[in-house]
Coordinates of C-alpha atoms and ligand atoms in Angstrom, one line a residue:
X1 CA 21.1 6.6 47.8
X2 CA 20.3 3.4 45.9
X3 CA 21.7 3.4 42.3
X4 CA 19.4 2.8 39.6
X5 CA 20.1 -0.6 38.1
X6 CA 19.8 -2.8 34.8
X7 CA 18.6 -6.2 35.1
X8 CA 20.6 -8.5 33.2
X9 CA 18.5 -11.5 32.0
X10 CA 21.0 -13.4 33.3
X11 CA 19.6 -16.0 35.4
X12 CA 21.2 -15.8 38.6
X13 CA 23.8 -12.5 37.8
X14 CA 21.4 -9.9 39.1
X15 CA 21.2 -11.8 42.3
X16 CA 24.7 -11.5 42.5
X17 CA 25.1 -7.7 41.3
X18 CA 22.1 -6.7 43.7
X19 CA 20.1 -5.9 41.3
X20 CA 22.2 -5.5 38.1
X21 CA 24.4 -3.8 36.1
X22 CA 24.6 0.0 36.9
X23 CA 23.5 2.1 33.8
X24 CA 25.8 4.4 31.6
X25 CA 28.7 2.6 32.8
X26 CA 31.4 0.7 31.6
X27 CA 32.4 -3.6 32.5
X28 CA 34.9 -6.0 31.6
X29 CA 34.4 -9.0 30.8
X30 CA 37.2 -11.3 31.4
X31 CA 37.9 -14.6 30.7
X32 CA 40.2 -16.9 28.7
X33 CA 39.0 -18.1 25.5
X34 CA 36.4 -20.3 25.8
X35 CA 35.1 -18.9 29.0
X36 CA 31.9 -17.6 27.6
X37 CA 32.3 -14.0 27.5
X38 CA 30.5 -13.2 23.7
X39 CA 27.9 -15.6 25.1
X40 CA 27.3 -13.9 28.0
X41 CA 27.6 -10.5 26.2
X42 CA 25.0 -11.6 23.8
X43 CA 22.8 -13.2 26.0
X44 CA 23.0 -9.4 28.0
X45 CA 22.0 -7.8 24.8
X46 CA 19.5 -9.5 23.6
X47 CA 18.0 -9.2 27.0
X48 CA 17.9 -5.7 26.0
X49 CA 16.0 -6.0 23.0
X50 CA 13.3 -7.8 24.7
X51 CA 13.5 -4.8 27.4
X52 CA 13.4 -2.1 24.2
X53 CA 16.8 -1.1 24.7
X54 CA 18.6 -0.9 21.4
X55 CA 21.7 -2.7 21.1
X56 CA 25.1 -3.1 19.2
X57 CA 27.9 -5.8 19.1
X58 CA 31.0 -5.1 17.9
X59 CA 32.5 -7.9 17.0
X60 CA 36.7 -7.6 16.3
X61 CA 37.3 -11.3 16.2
X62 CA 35.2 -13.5 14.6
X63 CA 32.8 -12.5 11.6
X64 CA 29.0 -11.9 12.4
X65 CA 28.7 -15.1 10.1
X66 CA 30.3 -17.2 12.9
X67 CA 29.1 -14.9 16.0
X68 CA 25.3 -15.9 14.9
X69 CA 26.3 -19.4 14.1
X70 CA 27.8 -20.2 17.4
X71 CA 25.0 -18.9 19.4
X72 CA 22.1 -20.7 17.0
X73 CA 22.5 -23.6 19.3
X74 CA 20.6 -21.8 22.3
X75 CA 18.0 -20.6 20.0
X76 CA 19.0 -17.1 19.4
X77 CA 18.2 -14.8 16.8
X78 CA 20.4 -11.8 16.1
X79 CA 18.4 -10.4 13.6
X80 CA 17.1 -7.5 15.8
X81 CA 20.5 -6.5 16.5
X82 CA 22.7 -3.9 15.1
X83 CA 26.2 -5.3 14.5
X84 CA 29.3 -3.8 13.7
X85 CA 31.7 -5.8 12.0
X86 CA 35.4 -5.3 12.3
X87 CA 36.7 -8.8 12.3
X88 CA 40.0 -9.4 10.2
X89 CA 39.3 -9.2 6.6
X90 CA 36.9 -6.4 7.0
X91 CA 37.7 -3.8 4.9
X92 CA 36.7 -0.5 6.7
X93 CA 35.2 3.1 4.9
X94 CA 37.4 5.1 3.7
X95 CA 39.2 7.6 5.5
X96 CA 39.2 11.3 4.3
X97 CA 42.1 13.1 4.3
X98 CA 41.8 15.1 7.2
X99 CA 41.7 12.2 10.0
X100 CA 45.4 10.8 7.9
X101 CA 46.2 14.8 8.6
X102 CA 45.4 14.9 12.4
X103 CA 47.2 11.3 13.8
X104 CA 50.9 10.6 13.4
X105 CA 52.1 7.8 10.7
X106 CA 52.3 4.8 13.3
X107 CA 48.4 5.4 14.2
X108 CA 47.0 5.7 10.8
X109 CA 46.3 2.4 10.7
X110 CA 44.1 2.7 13.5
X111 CA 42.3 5.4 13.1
X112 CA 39.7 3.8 10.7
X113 CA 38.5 1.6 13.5
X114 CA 38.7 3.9 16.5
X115 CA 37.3 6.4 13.8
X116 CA 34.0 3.6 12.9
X117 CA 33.4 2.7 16.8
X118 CA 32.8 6.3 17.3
X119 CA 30.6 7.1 14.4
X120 CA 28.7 3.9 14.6
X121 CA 28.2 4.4 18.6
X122 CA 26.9 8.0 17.9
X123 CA 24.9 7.5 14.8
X124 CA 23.0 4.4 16.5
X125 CA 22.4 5.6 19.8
X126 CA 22.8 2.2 21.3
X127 CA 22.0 1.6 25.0
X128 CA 23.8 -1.4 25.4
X129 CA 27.3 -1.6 23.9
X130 CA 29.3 -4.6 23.7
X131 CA 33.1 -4.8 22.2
X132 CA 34.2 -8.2 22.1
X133 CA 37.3 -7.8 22.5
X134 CA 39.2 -5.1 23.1
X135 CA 42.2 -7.7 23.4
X136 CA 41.9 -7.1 19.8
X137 CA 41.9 -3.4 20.0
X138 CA 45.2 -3.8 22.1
X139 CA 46.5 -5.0 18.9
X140 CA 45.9 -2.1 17.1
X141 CA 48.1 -0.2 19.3
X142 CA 51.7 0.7 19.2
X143 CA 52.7 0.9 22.9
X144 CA 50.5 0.7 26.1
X145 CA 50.3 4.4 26.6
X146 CA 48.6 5.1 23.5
X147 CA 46.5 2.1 24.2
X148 CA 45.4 3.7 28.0
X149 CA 44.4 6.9 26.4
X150 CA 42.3 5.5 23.7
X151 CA 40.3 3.4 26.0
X152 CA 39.9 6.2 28.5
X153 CA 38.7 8.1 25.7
X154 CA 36.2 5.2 25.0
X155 CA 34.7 4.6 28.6
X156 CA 34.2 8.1 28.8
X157 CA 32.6 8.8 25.6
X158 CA 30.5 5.4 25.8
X159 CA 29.5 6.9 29.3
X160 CA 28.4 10.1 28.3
X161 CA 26.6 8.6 25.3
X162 CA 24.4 7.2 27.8
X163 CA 25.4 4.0 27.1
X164 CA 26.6 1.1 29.5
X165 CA 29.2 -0.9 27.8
X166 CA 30.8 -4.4 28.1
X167 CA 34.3 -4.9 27.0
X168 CA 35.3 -8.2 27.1
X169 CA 39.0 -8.8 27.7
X170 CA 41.6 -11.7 27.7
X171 CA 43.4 -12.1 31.6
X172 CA 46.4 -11.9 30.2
X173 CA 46.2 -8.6 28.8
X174 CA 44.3 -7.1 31.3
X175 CA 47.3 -8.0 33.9
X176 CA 49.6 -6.0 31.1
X177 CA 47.1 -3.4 30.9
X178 CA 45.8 -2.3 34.8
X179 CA 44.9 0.8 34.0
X180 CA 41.8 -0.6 31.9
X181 CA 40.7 -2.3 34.9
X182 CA 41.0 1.2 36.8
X183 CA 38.9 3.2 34.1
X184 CA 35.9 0.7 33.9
X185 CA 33.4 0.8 37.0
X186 CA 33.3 -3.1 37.1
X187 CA 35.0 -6.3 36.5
X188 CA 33.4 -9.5 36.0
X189 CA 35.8 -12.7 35.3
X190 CA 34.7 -15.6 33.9
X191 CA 36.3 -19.2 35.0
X192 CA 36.9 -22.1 33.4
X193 CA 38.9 -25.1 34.6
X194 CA 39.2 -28.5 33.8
X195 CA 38.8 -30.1 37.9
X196 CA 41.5 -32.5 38.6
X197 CA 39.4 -34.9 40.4
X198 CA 35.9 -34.8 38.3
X199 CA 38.1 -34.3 35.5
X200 CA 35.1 -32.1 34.1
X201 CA 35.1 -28.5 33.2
X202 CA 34.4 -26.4 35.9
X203 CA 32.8 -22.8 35.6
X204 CA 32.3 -19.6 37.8
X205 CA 32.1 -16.3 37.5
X206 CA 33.4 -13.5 40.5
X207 CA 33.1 -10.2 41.3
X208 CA 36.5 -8.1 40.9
X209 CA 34.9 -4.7 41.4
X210 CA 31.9 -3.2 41.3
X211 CA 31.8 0.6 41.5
X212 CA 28.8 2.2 43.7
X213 CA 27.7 -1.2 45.0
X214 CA 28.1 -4.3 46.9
X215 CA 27.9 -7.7 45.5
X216 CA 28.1 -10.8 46.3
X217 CA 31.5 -12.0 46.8
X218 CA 33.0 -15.4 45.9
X219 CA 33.2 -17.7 43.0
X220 CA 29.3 -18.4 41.4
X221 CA 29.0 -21.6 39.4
X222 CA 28.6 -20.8 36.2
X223 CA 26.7 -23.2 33.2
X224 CA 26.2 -22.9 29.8
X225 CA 23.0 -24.7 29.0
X226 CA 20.6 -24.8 26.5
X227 CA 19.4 -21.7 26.8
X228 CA 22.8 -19.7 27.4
X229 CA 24.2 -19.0 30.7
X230 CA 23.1 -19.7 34.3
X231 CA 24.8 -18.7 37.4
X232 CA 24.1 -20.5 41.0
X233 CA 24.8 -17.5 43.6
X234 CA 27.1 -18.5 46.4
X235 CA 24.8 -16.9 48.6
X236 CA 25.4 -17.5 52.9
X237 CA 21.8 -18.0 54.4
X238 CA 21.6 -16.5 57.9
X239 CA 19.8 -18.1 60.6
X240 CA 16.8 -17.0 61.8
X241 CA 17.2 -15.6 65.5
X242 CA 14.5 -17.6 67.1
X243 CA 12.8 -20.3 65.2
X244 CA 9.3 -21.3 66.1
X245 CA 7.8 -24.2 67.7
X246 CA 8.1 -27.1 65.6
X247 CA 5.3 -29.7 64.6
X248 CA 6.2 -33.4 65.0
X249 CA 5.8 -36.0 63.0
X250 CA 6.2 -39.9 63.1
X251 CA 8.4 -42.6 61.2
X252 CA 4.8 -44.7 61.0
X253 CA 6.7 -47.6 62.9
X254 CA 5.1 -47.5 66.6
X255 CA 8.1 -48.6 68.0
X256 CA 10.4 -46.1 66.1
X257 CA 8.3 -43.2 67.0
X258 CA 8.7 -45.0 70.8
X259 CA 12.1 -44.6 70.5
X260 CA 12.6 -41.1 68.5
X261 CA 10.6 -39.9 71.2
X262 CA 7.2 -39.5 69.1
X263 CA 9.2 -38.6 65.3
X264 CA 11.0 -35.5 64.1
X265 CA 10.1 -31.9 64.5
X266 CA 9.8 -29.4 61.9
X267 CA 13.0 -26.8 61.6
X268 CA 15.1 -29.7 61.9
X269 CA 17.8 -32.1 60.7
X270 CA 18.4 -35.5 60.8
X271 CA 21.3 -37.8 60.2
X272 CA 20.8 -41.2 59.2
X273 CA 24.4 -42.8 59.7
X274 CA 25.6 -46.2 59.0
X275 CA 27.6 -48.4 57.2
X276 CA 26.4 -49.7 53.1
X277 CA 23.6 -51.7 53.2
X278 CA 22.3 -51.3 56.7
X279 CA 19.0 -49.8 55.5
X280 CA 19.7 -45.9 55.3
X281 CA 18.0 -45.2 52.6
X282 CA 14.8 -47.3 53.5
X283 CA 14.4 -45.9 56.6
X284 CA 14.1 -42.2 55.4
X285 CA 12.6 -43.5 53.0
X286 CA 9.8 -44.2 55.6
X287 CA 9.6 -41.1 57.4
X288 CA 9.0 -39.3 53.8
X289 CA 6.1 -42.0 53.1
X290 CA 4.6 -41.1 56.2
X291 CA 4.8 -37.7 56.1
X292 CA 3.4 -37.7 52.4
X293 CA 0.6 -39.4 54.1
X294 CA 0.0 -36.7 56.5
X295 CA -0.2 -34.5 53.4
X296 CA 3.1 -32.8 53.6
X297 CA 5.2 -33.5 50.5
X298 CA 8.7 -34.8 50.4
X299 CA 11.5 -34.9 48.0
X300 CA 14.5 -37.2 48.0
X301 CA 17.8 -36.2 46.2
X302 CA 19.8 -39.4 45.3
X303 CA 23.4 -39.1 44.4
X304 CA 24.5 -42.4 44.2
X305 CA 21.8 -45.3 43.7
X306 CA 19.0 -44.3 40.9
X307 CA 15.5 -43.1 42.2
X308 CA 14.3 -46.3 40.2
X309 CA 16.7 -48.9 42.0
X310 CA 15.1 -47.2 45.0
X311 CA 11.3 -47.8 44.3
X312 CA 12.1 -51.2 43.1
X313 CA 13.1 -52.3 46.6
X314 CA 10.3 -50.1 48.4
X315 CA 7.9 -51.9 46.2
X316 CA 9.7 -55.4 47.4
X317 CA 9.1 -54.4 50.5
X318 CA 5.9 -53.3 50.5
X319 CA 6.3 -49.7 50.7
X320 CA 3.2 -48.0 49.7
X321 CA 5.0 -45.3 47.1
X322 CA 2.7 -45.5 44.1
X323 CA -0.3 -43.4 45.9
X324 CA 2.4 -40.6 47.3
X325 CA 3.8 -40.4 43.8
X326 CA 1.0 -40.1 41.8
X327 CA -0.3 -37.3 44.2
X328 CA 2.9 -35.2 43.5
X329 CA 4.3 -35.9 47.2
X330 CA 7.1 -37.6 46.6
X331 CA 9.5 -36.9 44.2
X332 CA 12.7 -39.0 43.5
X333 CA 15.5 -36.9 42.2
X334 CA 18.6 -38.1 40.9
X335 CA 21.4 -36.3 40.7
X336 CA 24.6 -37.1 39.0
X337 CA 27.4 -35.6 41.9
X338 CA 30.0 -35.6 39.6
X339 CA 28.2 -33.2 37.1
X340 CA 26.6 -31.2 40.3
X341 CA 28.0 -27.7 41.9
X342 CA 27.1 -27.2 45.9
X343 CA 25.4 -23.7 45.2
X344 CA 23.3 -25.5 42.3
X345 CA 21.9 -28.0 44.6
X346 CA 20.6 -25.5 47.2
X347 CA 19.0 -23.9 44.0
X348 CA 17.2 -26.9 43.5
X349 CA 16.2 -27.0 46.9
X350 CA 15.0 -23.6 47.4
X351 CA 12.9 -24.2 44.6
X352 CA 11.5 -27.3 45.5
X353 CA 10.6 -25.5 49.2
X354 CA 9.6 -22.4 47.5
X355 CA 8.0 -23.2 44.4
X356 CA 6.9 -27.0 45.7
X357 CA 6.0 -26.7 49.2
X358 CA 8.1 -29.6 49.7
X359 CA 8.4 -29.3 53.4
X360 CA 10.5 -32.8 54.0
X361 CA 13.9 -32.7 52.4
X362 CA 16.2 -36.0 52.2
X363 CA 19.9 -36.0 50.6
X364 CA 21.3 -39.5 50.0
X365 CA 24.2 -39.6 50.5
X366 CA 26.6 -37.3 51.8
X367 CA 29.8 -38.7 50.7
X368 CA 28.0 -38.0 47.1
X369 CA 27.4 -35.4 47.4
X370 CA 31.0 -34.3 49.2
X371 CA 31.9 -35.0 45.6
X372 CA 30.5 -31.7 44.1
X373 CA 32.5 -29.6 46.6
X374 CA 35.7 -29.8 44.6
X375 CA 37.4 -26.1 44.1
X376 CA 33.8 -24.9 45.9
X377 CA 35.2 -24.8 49.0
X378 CA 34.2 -27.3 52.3
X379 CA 31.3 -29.8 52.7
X380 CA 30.8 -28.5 55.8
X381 CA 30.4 -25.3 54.8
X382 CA 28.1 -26.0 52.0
X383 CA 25.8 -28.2 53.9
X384 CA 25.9 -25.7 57.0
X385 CA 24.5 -23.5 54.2
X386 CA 21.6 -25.6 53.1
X387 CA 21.0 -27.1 56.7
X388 CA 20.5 -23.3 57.7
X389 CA 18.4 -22.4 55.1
X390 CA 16.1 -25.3 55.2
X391 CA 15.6 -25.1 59.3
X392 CA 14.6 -21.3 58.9
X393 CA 12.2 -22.8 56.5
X394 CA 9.9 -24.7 59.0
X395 CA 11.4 -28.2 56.7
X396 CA 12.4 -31.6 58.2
X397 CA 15.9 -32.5 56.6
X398 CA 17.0 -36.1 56.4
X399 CA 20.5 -36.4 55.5
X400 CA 21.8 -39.9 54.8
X401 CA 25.5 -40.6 56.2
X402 CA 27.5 -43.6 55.2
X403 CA 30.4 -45.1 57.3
X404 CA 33.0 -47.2 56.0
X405 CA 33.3 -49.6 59.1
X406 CA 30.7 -52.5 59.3
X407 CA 31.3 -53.2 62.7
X408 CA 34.4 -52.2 65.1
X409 CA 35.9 -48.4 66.2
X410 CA 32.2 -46.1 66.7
X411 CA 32.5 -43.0 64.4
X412 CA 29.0 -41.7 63.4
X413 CA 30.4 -39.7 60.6
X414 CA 33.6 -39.6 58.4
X415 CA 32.8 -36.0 57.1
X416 CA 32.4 -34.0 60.9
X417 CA 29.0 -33.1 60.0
X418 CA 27.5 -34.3 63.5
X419 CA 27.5 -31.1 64.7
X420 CA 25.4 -29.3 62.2
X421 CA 22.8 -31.7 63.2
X422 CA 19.6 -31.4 66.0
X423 CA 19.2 -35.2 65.8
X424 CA 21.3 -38.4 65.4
X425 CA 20.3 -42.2 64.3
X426 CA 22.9 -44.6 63.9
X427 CA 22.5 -48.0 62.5
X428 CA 24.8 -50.4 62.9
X429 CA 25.8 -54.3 62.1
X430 CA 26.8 -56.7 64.8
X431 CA 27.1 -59.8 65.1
X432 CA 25.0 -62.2 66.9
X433 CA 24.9 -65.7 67.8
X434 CA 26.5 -66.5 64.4
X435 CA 24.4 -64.2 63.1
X436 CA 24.7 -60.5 61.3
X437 CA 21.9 -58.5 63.0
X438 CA 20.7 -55.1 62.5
X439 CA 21.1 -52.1 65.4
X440 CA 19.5 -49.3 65.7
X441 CA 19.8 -46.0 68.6
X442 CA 19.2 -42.3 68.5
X443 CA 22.0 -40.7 69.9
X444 CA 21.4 -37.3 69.9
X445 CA 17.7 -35.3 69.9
X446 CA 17.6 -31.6 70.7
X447 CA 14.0 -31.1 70.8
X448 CA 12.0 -33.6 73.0
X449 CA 13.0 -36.9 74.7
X450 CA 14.2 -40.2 72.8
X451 CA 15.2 -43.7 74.8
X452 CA 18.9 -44.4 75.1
X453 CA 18.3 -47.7 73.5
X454 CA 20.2 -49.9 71.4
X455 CA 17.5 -51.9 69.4
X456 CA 17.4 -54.7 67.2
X457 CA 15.8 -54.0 64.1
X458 CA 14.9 -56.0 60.4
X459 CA 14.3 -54.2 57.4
X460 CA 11.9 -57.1 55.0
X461 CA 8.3 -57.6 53.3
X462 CA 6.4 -54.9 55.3
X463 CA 9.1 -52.7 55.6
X464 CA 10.7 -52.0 59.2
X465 CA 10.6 -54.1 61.8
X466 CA 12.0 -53.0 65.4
X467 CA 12.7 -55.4 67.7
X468 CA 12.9 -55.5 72.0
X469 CA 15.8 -53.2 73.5
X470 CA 18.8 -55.3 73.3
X471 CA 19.2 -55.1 76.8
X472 CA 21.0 -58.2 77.7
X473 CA 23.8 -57.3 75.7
X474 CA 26.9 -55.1 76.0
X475 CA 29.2 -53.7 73.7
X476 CA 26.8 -54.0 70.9
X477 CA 28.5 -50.4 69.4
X478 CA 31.4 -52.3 68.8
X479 CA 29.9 -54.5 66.5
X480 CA 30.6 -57.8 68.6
X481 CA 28.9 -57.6 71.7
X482 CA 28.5 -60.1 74.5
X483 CA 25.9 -61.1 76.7
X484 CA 26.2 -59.6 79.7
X485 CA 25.8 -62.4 82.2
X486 CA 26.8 -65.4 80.3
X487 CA 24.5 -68.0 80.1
X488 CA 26.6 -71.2 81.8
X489 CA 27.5 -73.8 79.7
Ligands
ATP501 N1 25.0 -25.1 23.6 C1 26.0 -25.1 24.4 N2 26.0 -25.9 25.5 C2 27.0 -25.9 26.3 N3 28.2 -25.2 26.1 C3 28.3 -24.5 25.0 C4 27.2 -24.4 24.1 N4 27.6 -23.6 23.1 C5 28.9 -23.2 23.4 N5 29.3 -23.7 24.5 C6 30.6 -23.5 25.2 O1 30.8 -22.1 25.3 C7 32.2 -21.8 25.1 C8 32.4 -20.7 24.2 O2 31.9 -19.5 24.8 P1 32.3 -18.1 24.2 O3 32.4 -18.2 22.7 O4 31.4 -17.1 24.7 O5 33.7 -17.9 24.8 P2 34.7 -16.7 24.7 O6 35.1 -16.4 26.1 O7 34.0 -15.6 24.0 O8 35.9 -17.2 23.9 P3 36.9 -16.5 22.9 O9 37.8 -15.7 23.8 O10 37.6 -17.6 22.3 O11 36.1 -15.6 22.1 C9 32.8 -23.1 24.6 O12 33.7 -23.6 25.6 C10 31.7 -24.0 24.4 O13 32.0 -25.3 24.8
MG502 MG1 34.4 -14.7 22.1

């Protein structure tokens, strides 16, 4: 049996949950300060509102003054909101006599508050509950047993109100206090660190539990935008178990095509490998032109150069961009790698295939985008993920490798990503005669034929140029070749 669930209006969390929250049941929230947990509480009940589910904050900490002013920056309103304030400096109704009767001297000074949660909770009705925090309530306290049976007492009333509950909770005190953790049916933490390398702040959100359901596991990017908080599943795409027969289509360079054995298939992936300034980007850059012409459309994610550098020089070269942009089939992205997390980018893809159509996908370049993998795990991984999900999409993925060598020892990438790959161009610099010429070989096609040649090729007004097989020459991979007979003095 499937159990009922509660979206969220979180983008991303019910993706995660499967669905959502479970109803009449009881979360934590935990996070250190700053995290985002009364954001993402809020941001939960609001949703609620919108959904005509009545709901009610209890704020312990800050004043509902501060609460409303901190949120006003995404545009929220709490107005619609019942809120129950029991920050410090709030004095609380008066007790009768009775209540100072029934609890022992060292709890009186709770019981006003315990005592206002429980009327407040039954007078209103809520279904949505949030009590931000009960790191507060800890306070109130005198020992951790009492503190156990009081939130026992909660969860179970809150349950059986028909409410489902957040409790948001600092780590520290949820270590201290286990037995919280083992009374609510889920735990969501909430993760903020400053990366060493980026030198940004870095936010997730996992799964610790989730009672009655599966989830998906890992640590989610997490963002506070705008709007409130967004979370970028880490989601592992499956491969399809037979993929169907691809279409082809060309560079728009006969003598490429010649060579690539007629252009690159549909439900496949490219590398483009060489060293800086070898013509990576330009010759991609091609293939999406082409296709754009053949009506598909493209999209090209830049992580390093900016999409304008790059349609200044395809304009210098004659490139024929404006007609493909203006028709919507090429799009230049740029995205900042430092600012980026791996799971968002495949977001941005999925919505570009999905939402787009864009059926040719280019990332330039990989080492920019190895940037965003820090504390996200492998690039490998992460690319294996996207290059999965884009080949079961029917798309033609172009990713752009660059090598540190100019010339010398043959490595076609730094980042052992060849093997995620159906097809392999390398590009190279040699020298020549004096000269610094460009080379140019497929060395790898798993769909169709391509000729084992090492070509010459220009990159200049008109675009790409490819020259003759270079076949009078040996050790051209090396980066200095020779002729092969030579010519007698
Ligand atoms: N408009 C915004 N854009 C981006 N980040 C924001 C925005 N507004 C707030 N933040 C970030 O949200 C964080 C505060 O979130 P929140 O108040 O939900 O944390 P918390 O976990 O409840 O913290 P505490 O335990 O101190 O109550 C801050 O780090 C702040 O930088
Ligand atoms: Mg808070």
């Amino acid at each position: 049996m499937t159990l009922p669930r509660m979206p969220t209006g979180i983008p991303g969390l019910d993706e995660i949950l499967h669905g959502g929250l479970i109803p009449d049941s009881t979360y934590l929230i935990v996070g250190c300060t700053g995290a985002g947990k009364t954001i993402l509480s809020l941001q939960w009940l609001l949703d609620g509102l919108r959904r005509g589910e009545p709901g009610l904050f209890i704020t312990l900490a800050e004043p509902p003054e501060t609460v409303a002013r901190n949120v006003s920056g995404f545009g929220w309103n709490l107005e619609g909101l019942a809120i129950l304030d029991l920050s410090p400096g709030q004095s609380l109704p008066a007790e009768t006599g009775d209540e100072y009767r029934i609890f022992p001297p060292s709890e009186v000074e709770q019981t006003p508050t315990w005592q206002t949660i429980y009327d407040t909770i039954t007078r209103l009705q809520p279904r949505r509950v949030v009590i931000d925090s009960v790191t507060q309530l800890r306070y109130l306290s005198t020992d951790e047993y009492q503190f156990r049976k009081h939130i026992l007492h909660l969860v179970n009333f809150l349950n059986r109100q028909r409410c489902t509950t957040l409790l948001t909770f600092e780590p520290l005190v949820l270590q201290q206090e286990t037995s919280v953790a083992l009374a609510a049916d889920g735990v969501l933490q909430l993760h903020a660190e400053i990366s060493a390398g980026r030198v940004i702040t870095l936010r997730s959100l996992s799964v610790e539990k989730l009672r009655g359901s599966d989830f998906l596991s890992g640590r989610h990017p997490m963002r506070i935008t705008g709007d409130g908080i967004r979370l970028f599943p880490h989601r592992i795409e499956t491969p399809p178990d037979t993929l169907p027969n691809g279409e082809r289509l060309p560079f728009g360079v006969a003598q490429l095509d010649d060579l690539m054995g007629g252009g690159l298939e549909t439900h496949t992936t490219t590398i483009i490998s060489g060293p800086s300034g070898v013509g990576k980007t330009t010759l991609g850059l091609q293939f999406l032109l082409t296709a754009a012409q053949h009506g598909k459309r493209a999209i090209l994610y830049t992580f390093e150069e900016s999409s304008a550098s790059i349609l200044t020089r395809a304009r210098q070269l004659g490139l024929p961009v404006e007609a493909p942009l203006n028709a919507g089939n090429l799009q230049l992205v740029h995205i900042n790698p430092l600012q980026l997390y791996p799971d968002e980018l495949l977001h941005h893809i999925r919505r570009a295939v999905e939402g787009e159509g864009r059926q040719v996908v280019m990332l330039d370049s990989l080492r920019g985008y190895a940037l965003a993998m820090e504390q996200f795990g492998l690039l490998t991984a992460h690319l294996q993920n996207i290059v999965t999900y884009l080949n079961s999409r029917g798309a033609i993925t172009l990713l752009v490798n660059e090598i540190e060598h100019l010339t010398g020892e043959l490595r076609i990438t730094e980042l052992g990503v060849s093997y995620l790959v159906d097809n392999l161009l390398l590009l190279r610099f040699a020298e020549y005669s004096g000269q610094v010429i460009r080379v140019i070989a497929c060395l790898k096609k798993r769909l169709g034929s391509f000729q084992p040649e090492l070509r010459r090729f220009d990159i200049g007004a008109g675009g790409i140029q490819i020259g003759e097989p270079l076949s009078t020459l040996r050790g051209v991979l090396t980066g200095v070749p020779e002729h092969e007979n030579p010519p007698h003095a």
